[in-house]
mmCIF file of C-alpha atoms in Angstrom:
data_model
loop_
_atom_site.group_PDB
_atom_site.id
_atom_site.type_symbol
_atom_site.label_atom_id
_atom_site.label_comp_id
_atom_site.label_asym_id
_atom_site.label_seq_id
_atom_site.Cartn_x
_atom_site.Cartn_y
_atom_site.Cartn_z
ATOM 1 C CA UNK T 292 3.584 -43.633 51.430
ATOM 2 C CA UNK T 293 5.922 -41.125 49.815
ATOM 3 C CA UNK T 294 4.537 -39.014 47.916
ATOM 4 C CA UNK T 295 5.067 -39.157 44.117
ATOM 5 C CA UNK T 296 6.229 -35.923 42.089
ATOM 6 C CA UNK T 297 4.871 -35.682 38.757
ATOM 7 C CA UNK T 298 7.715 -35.266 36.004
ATOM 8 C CA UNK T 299 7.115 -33.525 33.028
ATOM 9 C CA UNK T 300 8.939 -33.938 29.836
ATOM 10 C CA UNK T 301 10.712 -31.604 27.984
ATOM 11 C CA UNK T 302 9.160 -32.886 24.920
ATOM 12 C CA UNK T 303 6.036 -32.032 26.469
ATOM 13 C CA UNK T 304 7.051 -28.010 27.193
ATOM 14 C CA UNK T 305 8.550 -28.030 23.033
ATOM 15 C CA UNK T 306 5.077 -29.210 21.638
ATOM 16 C CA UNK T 307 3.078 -26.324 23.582
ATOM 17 C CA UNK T 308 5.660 -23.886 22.780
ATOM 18 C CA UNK T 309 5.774 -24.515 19.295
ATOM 19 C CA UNK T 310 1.424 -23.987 19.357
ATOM 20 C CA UNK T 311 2.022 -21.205 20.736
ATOM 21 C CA UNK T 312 4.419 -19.395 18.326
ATOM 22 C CA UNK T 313 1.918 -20.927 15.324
ATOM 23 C CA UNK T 314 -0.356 -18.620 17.301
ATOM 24 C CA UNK T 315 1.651 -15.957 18.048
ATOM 25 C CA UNK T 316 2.970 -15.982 14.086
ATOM 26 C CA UNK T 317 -0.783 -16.567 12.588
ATOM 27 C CA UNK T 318 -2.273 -13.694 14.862
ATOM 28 C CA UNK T 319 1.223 -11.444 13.416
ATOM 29 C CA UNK T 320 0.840 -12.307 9.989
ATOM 30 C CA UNK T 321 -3.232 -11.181 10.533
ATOM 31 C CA UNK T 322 -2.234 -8.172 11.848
ATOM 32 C CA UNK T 323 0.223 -7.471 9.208
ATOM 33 C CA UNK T 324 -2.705 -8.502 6.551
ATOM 34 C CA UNK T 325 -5.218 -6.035 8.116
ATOM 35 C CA UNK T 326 -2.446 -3.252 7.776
ATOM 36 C CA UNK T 327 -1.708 -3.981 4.388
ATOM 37 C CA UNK T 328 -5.587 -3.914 3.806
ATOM 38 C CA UNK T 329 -6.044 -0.468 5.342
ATOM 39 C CA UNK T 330 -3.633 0.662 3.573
ATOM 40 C CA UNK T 331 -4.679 -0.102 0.419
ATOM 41 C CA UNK T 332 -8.317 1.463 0.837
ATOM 42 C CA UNK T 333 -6.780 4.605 1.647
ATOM 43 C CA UNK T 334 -5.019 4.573 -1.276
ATOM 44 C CA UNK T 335 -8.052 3.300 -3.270
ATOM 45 C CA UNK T 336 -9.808 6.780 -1.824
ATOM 46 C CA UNK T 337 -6.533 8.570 -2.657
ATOM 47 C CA UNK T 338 -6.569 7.581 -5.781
ATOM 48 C CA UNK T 339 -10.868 7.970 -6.150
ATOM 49 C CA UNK T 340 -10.078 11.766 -5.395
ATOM 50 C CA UNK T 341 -6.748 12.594 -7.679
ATOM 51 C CA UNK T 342 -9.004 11.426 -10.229
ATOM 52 C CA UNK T 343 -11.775 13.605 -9.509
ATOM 53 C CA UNK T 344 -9.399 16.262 -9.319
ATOM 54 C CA UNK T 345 -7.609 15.071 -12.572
ATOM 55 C CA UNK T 346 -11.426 15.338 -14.371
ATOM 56 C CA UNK T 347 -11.886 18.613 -13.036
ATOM 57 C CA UNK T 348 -9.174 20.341 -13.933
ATOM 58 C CA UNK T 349 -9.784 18.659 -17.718
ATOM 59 C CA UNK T 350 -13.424 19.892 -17.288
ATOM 60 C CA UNK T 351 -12.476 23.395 -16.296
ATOM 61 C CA UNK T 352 -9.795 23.895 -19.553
ATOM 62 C CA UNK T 353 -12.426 22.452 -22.034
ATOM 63 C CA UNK T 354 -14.916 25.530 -20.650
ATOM 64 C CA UNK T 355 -12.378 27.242 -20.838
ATOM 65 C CA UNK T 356 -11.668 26.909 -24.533
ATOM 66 C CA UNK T 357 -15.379 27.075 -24.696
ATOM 67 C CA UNK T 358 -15.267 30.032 -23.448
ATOM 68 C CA UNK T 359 -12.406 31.930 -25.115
ATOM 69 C CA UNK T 360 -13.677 30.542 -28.437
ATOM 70 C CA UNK T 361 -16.945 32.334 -27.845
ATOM 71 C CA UNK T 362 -15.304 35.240 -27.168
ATOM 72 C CA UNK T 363 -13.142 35.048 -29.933
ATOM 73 C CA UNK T 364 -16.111 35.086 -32.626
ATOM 74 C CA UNK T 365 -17.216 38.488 -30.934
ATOM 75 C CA UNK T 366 -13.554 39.877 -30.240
ATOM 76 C CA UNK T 367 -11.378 39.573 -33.810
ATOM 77 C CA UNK T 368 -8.733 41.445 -31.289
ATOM 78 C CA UNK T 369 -7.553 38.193 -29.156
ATOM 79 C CA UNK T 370 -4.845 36.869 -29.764
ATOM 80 C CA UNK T 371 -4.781 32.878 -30.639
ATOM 81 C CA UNK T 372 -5.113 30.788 -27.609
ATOM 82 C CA UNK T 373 -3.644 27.352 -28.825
ATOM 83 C CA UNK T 374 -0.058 28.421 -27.649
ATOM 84 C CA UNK T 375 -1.791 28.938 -23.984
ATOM 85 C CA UNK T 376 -4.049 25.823 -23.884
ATOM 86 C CA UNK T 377 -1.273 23.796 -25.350
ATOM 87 C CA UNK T 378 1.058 24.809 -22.842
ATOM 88 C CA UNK T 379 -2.246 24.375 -19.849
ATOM 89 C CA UNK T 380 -2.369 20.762 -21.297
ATOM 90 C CA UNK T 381 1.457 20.104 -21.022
ATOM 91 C CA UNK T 382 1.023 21.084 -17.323
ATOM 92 C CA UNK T 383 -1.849 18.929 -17.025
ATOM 93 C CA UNK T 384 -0.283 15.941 -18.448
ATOM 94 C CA UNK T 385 2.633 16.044 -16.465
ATOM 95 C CA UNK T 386 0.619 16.438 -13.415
ATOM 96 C CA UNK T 387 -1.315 13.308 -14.174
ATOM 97 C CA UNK T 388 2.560 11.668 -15.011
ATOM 98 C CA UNK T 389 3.691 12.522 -11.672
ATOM 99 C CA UNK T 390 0.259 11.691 -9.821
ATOM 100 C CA UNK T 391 0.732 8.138 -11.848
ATOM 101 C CA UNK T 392 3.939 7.655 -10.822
ATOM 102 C CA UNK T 393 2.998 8.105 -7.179
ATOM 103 C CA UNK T 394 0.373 5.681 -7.499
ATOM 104 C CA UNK T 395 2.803 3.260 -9.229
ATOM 105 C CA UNK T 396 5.766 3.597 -6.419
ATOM 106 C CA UNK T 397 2.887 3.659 -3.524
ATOM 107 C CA UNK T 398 1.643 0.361 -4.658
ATOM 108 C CA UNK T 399 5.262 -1.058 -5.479
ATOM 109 C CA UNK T 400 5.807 0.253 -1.511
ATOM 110 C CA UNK T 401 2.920 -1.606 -0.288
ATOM 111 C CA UNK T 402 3.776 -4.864 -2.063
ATOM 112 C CA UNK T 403 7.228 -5.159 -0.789
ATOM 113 C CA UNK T 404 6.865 -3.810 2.883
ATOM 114 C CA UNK T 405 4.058 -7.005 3.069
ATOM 115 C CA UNK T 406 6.673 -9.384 1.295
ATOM 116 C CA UNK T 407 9.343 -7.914 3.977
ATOM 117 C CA UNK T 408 6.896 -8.710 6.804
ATOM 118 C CA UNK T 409 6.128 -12.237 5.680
ATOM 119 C CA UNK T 410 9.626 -13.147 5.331
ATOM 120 C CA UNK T 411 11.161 -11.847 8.431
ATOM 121 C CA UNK T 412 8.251 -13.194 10.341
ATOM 122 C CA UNK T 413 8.777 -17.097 8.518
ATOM 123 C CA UNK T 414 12.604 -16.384 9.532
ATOM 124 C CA UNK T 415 12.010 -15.557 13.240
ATOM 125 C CA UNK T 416 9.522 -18.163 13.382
ATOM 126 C CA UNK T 417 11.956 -20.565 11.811
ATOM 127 C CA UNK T 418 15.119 -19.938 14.007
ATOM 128 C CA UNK T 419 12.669 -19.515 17.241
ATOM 129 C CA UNK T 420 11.412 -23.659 16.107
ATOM 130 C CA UNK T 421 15.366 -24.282 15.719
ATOM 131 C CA UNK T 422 15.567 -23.016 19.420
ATOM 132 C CA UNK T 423 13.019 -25.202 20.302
ATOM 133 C CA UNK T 424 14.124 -28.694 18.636
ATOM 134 C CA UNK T 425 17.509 -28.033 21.107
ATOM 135 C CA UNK T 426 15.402 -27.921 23.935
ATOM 136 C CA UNK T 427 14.263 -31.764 22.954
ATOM 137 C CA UNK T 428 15.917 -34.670 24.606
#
């Protein structure tokens, strides 16, 4: 008897191709997640710490004026420190501007680089399926 040869469909090879690129995309689309995630807890520690450093710095002028204003009931000869501490909480305030708007394009960053991922990895996976539907008989 001759011996019969199997035949296998093309149908057949488009069906496990196409599990395998739901695969392939899910296990992207993960990895892209977990990036994201990362990410954003660095930025949440970031963040932790600016403020810390933020408080601090508030902390240290209000001693500060504590201080001076102590000094000032002994001393009449000092001059009047609002000019000074005025100008020390300018600087302060745009610090904690600038430190905000950091924050604010960092997170704008993260949003959109995760948006960019998702939808060049639906496109690929979309004209990769296309490739695979011409492949069907």
């Amino acid at each position: 008897m001759p011996e019969r040869k199997e035949v296998q469909h093309v149908r057949d090879v488009t069906e496990t191709l196409k599990e395998i690129t739901s695969i392939v995309k899910e296990n992207y689309l993960n990895s892209v997640e977990l990036w994201i995630s990362l990410w954003e807890e660095n930025l949440k520690v970031i963040n932790s710490q600016l403020e810390n450093w933020l408080n601090m710095q508030q902390s240290y002028l209000n001693s500060l004026k504590e201080v001076y204003n102590k000094v000032q009931k002994d001393i009449s000869t000092l001059t009047d420190p609002k000019v000074v501490f005025e100008e020390i909480e300018r600087l302060l305030a745009l610090q904690k501007d600038y430190i905000d708007s950091l924050r604010r394009i960092s997170n704008r960053y993260t949003k959109e680089t995760f948006n960019l991922a998702n939808r060049n990895t639906e496109r690929f996976f979309s004209l990769f399926d296309e490739c695979i539907n011409l492949l069907r008989v």
